[in-house]
mmCIF file of C-alpha atoms in Angstrom:
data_model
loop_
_atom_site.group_PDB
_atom_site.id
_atom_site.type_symbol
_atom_site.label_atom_id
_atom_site.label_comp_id
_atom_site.label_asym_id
_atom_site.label_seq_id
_atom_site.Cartn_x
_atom_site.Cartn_y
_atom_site.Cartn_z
ATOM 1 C CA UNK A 957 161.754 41.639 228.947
ATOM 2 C CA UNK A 958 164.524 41.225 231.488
ATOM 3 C CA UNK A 959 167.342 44.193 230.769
ATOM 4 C CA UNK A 960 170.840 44.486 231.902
ATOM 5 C CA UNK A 961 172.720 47.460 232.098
ATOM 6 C CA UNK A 962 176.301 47.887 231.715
ATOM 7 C CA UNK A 963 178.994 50.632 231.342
ATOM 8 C CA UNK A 964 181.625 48.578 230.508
ATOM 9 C CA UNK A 965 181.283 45.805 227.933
ATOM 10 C CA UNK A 966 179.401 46.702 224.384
ATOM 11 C CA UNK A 967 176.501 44.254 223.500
ATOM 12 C CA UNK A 968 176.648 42.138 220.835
ATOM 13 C CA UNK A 969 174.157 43.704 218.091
ATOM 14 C CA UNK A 970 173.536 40.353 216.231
ATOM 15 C CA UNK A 971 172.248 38.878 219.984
ATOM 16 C CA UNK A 972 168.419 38.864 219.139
ATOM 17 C CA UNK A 973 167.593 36.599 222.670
ATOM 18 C CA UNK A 974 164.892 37.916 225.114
ATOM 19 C CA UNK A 975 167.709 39.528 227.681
ATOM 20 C CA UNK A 976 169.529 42.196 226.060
ATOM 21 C CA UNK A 977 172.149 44.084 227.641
ATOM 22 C CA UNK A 978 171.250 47.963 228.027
ATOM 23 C CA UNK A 979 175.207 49.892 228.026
ATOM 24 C CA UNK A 980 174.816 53.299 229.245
ATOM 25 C CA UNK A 981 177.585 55.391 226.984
ATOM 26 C CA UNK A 982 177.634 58.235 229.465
ATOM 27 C CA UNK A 983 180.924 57.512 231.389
ATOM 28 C CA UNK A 984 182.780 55.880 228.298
ATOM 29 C CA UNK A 985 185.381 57.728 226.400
ATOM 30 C CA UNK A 986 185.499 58.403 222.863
ATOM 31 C CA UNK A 987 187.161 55.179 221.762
ATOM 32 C CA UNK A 988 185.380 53.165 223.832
ATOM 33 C CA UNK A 989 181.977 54.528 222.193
ATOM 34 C CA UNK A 990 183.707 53.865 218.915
ATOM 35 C CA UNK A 991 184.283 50.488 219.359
ATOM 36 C CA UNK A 992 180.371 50.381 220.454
ATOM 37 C CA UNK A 993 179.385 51.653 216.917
ATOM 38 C CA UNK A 994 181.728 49.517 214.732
ATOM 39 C CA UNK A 995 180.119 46.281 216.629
ATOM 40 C CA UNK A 996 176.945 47.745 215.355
ATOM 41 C CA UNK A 997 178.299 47.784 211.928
ATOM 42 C CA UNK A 998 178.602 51.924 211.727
ATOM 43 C CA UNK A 999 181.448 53.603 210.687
ATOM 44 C CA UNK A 1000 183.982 55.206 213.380
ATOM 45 C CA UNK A 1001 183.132 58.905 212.903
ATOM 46 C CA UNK A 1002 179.800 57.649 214.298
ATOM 47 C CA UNK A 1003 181.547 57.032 217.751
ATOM 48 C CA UNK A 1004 183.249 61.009 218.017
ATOM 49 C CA UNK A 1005 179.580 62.134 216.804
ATOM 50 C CA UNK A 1006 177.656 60.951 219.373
ATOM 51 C CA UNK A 1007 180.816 61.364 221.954
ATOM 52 C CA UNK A 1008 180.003 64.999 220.812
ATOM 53 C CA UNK A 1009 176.590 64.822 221.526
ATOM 54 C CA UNK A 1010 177.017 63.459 225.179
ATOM 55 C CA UNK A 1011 179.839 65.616 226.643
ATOM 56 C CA UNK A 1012 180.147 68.867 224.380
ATOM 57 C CA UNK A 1013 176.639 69.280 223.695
ATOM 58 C CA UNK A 1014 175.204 67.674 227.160
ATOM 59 C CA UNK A 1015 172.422 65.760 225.096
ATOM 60 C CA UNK A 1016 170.982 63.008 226.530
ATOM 61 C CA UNK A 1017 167.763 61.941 224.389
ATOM 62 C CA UNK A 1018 169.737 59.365 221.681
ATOM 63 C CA UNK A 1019 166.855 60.192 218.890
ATOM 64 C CA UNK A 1020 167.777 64.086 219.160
ATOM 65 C CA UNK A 1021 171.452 63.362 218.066
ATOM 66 C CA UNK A 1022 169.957 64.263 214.518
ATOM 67 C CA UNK A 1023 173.026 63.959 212.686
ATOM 68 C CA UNK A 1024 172.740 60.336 213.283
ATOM 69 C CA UNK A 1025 170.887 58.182 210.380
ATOM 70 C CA UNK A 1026 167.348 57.226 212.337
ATOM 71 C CA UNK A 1027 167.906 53.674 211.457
ATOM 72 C CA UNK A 1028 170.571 53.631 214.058
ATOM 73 C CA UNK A 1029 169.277 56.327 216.447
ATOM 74 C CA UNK A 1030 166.280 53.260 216.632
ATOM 75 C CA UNK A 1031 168.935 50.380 217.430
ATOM 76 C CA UNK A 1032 170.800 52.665 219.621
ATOM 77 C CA UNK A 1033 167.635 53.471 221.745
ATOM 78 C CA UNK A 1034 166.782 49.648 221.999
ATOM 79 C CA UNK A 1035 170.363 48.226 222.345
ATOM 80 C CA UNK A 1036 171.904 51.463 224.671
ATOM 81 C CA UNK A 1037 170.891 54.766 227.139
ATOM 82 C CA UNK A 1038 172.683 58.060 228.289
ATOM 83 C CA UNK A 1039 172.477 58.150 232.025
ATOM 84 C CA UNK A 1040 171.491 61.443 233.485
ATOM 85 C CA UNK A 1041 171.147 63.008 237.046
ATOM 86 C CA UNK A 1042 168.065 65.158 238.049
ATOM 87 C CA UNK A 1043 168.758 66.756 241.553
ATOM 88 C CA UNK A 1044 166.518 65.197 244.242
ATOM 89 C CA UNK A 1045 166.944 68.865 246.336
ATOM 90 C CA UNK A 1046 168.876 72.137 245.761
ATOM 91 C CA UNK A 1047 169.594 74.032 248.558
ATOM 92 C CA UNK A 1048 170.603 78.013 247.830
ATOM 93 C CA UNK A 1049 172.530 79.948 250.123
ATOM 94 C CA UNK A 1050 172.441 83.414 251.573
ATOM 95 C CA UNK A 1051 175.409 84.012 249.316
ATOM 96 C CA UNK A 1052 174.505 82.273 246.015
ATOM 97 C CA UNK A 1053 175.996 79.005 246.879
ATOM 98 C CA UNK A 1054 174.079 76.297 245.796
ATOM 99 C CA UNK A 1055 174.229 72.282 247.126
ATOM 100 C CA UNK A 1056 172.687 69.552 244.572
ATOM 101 C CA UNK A 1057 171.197 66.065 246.255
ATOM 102 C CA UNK A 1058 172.123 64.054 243.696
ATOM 103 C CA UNK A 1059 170.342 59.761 244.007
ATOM 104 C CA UNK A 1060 172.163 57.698 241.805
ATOM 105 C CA UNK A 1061 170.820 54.574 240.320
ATOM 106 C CA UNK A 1062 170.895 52.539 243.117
ATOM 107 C CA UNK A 1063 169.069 54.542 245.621
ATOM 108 C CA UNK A 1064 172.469 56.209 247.075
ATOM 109 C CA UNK A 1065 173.040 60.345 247.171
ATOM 110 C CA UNK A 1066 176.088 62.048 246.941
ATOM 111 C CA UNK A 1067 176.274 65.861 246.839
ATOM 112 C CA UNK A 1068 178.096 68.610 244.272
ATOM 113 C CA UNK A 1069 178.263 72.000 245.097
ATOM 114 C CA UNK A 1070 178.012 75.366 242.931
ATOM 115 C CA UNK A 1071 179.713 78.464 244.105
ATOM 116 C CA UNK A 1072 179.529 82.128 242.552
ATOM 117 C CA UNK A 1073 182.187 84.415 242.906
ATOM 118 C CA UNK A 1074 181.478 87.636 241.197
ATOM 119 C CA UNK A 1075 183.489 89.806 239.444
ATOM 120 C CA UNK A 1076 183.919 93.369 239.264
ATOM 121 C CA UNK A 1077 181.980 94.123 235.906
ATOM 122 C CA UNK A 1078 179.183 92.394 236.687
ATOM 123 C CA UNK A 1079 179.647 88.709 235.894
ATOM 124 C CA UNK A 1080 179.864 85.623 237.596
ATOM 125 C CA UNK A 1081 182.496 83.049 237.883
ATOM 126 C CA UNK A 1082 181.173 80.020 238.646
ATOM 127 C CA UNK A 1083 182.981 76.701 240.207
ATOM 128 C CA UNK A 1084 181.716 73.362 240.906
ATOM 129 C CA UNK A 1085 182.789 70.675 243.479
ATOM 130 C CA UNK A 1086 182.628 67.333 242.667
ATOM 131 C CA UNK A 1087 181.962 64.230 244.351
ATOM 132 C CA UNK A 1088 184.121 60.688 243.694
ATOM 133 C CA UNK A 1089 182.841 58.041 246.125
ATOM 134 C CA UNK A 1090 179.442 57.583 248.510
ATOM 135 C CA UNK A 1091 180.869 58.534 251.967
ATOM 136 C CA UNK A 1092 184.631 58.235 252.647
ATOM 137 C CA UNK A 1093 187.006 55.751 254.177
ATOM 138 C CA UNK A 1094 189.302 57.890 255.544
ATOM 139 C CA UNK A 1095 188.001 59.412 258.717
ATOM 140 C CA UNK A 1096 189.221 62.484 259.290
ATOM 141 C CA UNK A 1097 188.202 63.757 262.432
ATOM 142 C CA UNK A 1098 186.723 66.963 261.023
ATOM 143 C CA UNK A 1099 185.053 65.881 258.457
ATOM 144 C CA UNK A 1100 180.865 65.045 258.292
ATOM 145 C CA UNK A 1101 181.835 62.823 255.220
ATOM 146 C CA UNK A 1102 183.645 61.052 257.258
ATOM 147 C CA UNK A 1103 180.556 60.180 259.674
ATOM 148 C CA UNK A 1104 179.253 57.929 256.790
ATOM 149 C CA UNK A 1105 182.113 55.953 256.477
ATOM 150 C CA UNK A 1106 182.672 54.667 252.872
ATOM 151 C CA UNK A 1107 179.679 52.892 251.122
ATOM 152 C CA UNK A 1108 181.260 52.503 247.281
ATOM 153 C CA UNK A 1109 182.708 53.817 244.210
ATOM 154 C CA UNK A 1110 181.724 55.988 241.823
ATOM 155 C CA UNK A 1111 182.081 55.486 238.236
ATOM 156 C CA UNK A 1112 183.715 57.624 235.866
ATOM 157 C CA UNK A 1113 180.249 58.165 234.343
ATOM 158 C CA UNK A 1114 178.665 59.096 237.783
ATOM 159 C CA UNK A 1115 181.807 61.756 238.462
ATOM 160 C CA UNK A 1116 181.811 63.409 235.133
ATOM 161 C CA UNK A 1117 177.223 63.189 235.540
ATOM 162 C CA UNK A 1118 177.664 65.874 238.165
ATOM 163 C CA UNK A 1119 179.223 68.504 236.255
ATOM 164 C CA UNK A 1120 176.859 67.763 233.442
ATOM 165 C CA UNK A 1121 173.375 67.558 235.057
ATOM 166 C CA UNK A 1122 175.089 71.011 237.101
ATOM 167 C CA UNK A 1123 176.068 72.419 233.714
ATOM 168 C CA UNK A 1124 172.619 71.760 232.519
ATOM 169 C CA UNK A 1125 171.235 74.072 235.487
ATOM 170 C CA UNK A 1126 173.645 77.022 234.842
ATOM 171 C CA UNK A 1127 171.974 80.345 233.369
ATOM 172 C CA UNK A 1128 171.970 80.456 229.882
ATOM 173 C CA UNK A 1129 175.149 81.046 228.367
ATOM 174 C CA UNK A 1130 177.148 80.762 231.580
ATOM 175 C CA UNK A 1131 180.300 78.176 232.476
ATOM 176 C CA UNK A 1132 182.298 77.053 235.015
ATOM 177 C CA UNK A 1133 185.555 77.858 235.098
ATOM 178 C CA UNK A 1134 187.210 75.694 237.918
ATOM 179 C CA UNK A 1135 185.969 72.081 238.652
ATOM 180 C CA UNK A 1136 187.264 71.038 241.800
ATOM 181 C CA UNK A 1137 187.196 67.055 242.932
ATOM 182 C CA UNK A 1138 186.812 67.790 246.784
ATOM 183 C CA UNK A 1139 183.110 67.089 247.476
ATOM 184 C CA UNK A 1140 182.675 63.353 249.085
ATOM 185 C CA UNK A 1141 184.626 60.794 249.000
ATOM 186 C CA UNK A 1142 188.767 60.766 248.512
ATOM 187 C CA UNK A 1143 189.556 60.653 244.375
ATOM 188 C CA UNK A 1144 193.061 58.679 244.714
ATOM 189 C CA UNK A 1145 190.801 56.358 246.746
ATOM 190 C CA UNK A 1146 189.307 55.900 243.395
ATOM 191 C CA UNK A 1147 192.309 56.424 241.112
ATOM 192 C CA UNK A 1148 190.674 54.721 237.851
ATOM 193 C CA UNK A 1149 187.530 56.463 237.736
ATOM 194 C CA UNK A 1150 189.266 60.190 239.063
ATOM 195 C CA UNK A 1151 191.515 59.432 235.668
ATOM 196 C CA UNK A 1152 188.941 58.583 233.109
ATOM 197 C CA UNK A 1153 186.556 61.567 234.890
ATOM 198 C CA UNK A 1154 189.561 64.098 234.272
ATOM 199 C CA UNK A 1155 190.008 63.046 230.864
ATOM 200 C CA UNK A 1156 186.102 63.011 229.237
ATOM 201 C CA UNK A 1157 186.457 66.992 231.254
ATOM 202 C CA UNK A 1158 189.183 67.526 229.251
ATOM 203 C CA UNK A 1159 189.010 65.504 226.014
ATOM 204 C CA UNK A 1160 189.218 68.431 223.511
ATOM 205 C CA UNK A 1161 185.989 67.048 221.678
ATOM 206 C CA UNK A 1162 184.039 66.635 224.885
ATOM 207 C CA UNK A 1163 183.378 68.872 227.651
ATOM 208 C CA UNK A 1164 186.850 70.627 226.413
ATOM 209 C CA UNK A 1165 188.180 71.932 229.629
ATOM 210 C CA UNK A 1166 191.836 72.971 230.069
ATOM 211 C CA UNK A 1167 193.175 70.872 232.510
ATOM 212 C CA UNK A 1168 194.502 74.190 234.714
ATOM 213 C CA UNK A 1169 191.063 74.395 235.167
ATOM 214 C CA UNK A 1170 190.569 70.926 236.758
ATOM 215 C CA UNK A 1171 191.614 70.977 240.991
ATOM 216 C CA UNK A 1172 191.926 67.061 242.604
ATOM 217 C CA UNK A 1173 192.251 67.537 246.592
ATOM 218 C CA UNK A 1174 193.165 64.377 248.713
ATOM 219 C CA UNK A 1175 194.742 63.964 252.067
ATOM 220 C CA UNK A 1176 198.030 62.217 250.353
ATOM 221 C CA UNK A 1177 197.963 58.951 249.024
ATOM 222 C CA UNK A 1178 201.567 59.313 248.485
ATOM 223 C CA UNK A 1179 202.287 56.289 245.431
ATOM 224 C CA UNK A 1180 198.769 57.651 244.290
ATOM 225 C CA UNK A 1181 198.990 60.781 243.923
ATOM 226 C CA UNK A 1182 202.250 60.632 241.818
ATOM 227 C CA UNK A 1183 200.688 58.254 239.640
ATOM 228 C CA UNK A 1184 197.963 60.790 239.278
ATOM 229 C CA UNK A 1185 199.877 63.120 238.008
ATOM 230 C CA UNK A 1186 201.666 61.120 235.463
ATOM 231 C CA UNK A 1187 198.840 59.624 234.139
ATOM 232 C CA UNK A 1188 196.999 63.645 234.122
ATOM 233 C CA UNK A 1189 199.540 66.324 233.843
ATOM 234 C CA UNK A 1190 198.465 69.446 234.526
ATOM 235 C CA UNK A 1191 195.461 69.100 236.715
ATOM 236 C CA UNK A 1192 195.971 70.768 239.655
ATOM 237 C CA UNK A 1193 196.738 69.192 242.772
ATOM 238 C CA UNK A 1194 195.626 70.251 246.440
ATOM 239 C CA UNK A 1195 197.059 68.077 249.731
ATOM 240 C CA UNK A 1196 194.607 68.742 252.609
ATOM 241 C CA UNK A 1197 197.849 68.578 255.748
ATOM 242 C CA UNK A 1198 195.783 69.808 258.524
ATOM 243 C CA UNK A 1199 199.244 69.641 260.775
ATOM 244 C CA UNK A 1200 202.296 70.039 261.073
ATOM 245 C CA UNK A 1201 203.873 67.291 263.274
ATOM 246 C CA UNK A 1202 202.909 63.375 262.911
ATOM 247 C CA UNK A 1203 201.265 63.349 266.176
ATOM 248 C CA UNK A 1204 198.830 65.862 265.783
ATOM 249 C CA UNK A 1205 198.114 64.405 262.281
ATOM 250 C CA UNK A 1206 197.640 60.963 262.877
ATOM 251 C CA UNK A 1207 194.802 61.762 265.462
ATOM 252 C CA UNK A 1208 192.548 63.882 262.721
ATOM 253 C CA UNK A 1209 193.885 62.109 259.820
ATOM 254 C CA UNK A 1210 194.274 58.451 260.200
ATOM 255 C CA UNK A 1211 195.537 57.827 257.006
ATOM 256 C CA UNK A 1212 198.924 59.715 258.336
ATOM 257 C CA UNK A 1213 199.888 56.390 260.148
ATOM 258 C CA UNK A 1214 200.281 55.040 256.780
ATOM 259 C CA UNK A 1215 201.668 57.869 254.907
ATOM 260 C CA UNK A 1216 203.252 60.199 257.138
ATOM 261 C CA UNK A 1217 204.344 63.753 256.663
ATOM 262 C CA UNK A 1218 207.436 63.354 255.632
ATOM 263 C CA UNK A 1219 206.750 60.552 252.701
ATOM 264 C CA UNK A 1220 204.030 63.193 251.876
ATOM 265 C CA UNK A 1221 206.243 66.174 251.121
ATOM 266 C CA UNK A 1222 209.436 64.145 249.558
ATOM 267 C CA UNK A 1223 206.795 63.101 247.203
ATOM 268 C CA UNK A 1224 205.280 66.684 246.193
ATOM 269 C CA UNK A 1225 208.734 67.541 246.361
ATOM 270 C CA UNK A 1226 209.124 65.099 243.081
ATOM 271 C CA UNK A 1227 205.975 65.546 241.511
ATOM 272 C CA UNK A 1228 206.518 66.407 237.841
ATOM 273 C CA UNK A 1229 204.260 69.625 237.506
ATOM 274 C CA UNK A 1230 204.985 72.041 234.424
ATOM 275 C CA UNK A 1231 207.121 75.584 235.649
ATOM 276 C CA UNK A 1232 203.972 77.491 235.993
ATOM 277 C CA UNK A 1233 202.230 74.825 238.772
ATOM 278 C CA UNK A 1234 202.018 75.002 242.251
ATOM 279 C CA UNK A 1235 201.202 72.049 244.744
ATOM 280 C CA UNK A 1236 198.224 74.123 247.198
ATOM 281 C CA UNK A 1237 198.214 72.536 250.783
ATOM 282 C CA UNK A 1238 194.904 72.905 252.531
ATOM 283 C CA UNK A 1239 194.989 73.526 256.194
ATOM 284 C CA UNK A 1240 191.779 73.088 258.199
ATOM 285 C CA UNK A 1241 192.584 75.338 261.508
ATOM 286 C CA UNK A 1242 191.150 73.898 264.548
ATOM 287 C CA UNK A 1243 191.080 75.980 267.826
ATOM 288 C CA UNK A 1244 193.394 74.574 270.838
ATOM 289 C CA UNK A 1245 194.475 71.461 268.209
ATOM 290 C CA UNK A 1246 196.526 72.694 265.068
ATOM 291 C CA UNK A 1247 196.254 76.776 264.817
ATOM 292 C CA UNK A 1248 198.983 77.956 267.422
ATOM 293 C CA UNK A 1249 202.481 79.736 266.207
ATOM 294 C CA UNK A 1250 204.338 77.055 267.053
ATOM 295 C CA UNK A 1251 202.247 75.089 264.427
ATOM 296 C CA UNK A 1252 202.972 77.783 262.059
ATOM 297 C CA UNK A 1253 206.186 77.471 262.561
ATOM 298 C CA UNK A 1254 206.408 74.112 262.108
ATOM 299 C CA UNK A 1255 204.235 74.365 258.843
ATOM 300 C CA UNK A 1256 206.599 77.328 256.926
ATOM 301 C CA UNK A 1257 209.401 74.894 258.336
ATOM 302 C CA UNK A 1258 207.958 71.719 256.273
ATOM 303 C CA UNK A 1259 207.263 73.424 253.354
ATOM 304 C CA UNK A 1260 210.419 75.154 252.639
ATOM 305 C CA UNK A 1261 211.929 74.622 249.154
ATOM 306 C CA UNK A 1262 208.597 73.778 247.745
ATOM 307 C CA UNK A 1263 206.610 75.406 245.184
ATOM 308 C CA UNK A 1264 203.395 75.929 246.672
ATOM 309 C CA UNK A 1265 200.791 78.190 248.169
ATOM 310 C CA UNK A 1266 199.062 77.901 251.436
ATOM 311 C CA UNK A 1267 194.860 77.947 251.732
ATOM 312 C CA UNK A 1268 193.825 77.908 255.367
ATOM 313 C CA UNK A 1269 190.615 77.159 256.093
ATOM 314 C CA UNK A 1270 188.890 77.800 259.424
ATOM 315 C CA UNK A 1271 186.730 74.750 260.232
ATOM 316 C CA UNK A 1272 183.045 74.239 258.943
ATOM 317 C CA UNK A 1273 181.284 73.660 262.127
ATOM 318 C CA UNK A 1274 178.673 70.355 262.775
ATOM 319 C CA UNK A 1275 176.713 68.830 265.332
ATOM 320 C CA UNK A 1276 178.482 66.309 267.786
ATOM 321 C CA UNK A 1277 181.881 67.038 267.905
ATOM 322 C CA UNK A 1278 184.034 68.716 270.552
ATOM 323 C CA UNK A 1279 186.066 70.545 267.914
ATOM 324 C CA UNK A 1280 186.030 74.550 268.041
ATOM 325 C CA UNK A 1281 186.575 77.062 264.986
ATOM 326 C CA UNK A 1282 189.412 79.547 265.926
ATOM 327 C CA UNK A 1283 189.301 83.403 266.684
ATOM 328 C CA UNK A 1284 189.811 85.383 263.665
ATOM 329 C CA UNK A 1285 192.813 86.782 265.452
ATOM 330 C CA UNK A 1286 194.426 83.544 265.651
ATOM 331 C CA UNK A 1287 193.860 82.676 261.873
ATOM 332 C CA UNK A 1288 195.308 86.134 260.932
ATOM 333 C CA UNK A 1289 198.280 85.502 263.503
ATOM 334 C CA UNK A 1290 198.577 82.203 261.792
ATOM 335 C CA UNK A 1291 198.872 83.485 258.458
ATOM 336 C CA UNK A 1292 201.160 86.269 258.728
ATOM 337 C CA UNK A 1293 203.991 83.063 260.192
ATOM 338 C CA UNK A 1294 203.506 82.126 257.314
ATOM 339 C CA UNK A 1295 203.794 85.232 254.965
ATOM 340 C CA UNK A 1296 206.687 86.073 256.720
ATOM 341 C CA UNK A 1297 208.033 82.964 256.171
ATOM 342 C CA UNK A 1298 207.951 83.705 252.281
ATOM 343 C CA UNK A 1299 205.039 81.680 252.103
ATOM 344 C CA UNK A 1300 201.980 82.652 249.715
ATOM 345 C CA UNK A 1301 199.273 81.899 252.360
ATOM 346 C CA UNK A 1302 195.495 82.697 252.291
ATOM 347 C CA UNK A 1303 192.236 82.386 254.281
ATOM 348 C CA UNK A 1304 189.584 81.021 252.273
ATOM 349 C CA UNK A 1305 186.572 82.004 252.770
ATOM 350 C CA UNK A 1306 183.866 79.644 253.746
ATOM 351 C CA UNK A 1307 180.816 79.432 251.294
ATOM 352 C CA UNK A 1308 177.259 78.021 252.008
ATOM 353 C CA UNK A 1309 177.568 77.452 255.939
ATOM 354 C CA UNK A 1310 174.374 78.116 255.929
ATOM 355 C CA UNK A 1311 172.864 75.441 254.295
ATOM 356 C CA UNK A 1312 175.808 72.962 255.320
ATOM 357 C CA UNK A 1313 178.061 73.356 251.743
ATOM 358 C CA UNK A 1314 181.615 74.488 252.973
ATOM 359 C CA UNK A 1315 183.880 71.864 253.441
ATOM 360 C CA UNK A 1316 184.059 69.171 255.436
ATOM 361 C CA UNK A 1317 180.229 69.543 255.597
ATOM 362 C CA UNK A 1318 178.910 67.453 252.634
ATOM 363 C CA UNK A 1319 176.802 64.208 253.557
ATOM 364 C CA UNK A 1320 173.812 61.660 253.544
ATOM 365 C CA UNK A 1321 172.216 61.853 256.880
ATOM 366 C CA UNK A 1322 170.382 58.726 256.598
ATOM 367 C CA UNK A 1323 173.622 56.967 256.324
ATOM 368 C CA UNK A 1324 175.129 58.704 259.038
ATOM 369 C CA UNK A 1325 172.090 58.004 261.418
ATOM 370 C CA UNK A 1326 172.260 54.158 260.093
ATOM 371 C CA UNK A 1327 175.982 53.952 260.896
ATOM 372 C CA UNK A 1328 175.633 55.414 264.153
ATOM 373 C CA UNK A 1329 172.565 53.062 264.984
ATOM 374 C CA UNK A 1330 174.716 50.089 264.385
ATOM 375 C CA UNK A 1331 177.591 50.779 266.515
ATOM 376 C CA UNK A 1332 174.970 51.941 269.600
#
């Protein structure tokens, strides 16, 4: 028997030829899945239950969604599937962090990665980064994903499968409390499927998150990243500058020749975030290129007047690049510019250097050799 599958279009149930069309729900929303069971003649409540099952309960065998009458659960299972991700490796860090291989249906990897942070009585507090796209297409200089270049989309349903297959391997009774989209990839690159992703974490009968808990990082895709918001309020936002001057920029960050600094800022400077939100600005310090006071300066300069906190990050070292991380001294010098400025500005820490899952340092080798091999 020759099957399709699809995530988008519902099969029609009264089709009885020798191709049927398998649609996996997992990436649909809770209307979508509605309209699914109402073609199949089933009332609508039928939809939110088995929406239920997917994202709030993480199920992914249709015939264990027992509250389902087994006359359907038997259509479903011949007429539809719930996608799921096993991790091809997981790789744990000296300090807890752990990277997931994750091969998709098509044969391509992306990688998530879990971080611990614990807390004073004894508990952990765990966050997860997300991937949105196979490689990247916009080249920062810094970046490994960027070594890949882009090789497609991911689906809503491929976004949101990392934080369930990851939620899956959690310890028992454990959850994460931050989910940030800044693994591969660049989300307003993929606007659509960043959208529907934030909204089946959030959707009150799904996974349920609050969307404070919810982080979207890009390099500033101004029109983008306003429609982002709009469409998504209250997910937080984080705009990776890496510079302070459109020179310096547009050599790590190519996408600044199209949306320079200053078309950038006036747009976070008209964002419409609630009182209590603050636009973060992620600054990778490199030594000799972007970390000296002048740069500072410059940076406390740019960012006056908005609402906003500062994360610095000294950069994730890799193979085959000329790049240098900075003395501690010059981070700390950097900083305190800052601080004095009456900017909130902090050094993040980097997690899982050691097994290559800070940022910046998330991608497929094989691609990057096979890219390489084609431009010797």
């Amino acid at each position: 028997m020759e099957l399709m599958v699809s995530t988008k279009n519902s099969p029609d149930w009264r089709d009885d030829s020798p191709a049927q069309e398998i649609t996996d729900l997992k990436g649909m929303g809770e209307e979508e899945i509605i309209e699914f069971c109402l073609e199949a003649g089933e009332p609508a409540y039928r939809g939110r239950q088995i929406f239920s099952w997917i994202y709030a309960k993480g199920e992914t065998d249709l015939d264990r969604m027992s509250d389902l009458p087994r006359a359907f659960r038997e259509e479903l299972a011949r007429r539809a599937r719930v996608g799921w991700l096993e991790p091809e490796k997981v790789e744990k860090g000296a300090d807890g962090t752990e990277k997931f291989l994750w091969r998709l249906g098509d044969g391509n990897l992306v990688e998530s990665v879990r971080v611990p942070m614990p807390l004073p009585d004894g508990k952990t507090r765990w966050s997860l980064c997300i991937s949105t796209q196979v490689g990247c297409a916009m080249g920062c200089a810094f970046c490994l994903t960027a070594k890949m270049g882009f090789v497609r989309q991911l689906s809503a349903g491929e976004i949101v499968e990392q934080f369930l297959a990851a939620r899956r391997l959690l310890p028992e009774g454990e959850r994460y409390h931050n989910v940030v989209f800044m693994g591969m990839g660049e989300p307003l690159d993929n606007l659509e499927a960043s959208v529907a992703a934030v909204r089946l974490l959030t959707h009150p009968k799904g996974v349920g998150m609050s969307p404070r808990r919810l982080t979207l990082s890009t390099v500033g895709i101004a029109p983008k990243l306003l429609e982002f918001v709009r469409e998504v309020p209250g997910v937080g936002v984080a705009v990776s500058l890496h510079a302070a001057d459109d020179v310096t920029r547009g050599k790590i960050v190519p996408p600044n020749r199209k949306w320079p600094l200053n078309e950038i800022l006036t747009t976070c400077r008209n964002l419409p975030l609630s009182e209590r939100q603050r636009i973060t600005f992620e600054y990778v310090l490199l030594s000799g290129v972007n970390d000296s006071p002048e740069d500072a300066r410059k940076l406390a300069g740019l960012l006056r007047g908005i609402r906003c906190k500062v994360n610095l990050l000294p950069w994730n070292p890799f193979p085959d690049v000329s790049f240098e991380r900075p003395a501690d001294s010059r981070v700390g010098e950097f900083r305190r510019i800052l601080t004095q400025s009456g900017l909130d500005a902090f050094v993040r820490q980097s997690k899982g250097l050691d097994i290559r899952a800070a940022c910046g340092q998330l991608a497929d080798d094989d691609k990057i050799a096979d890219r390489a091999g084609r431009r010797s």
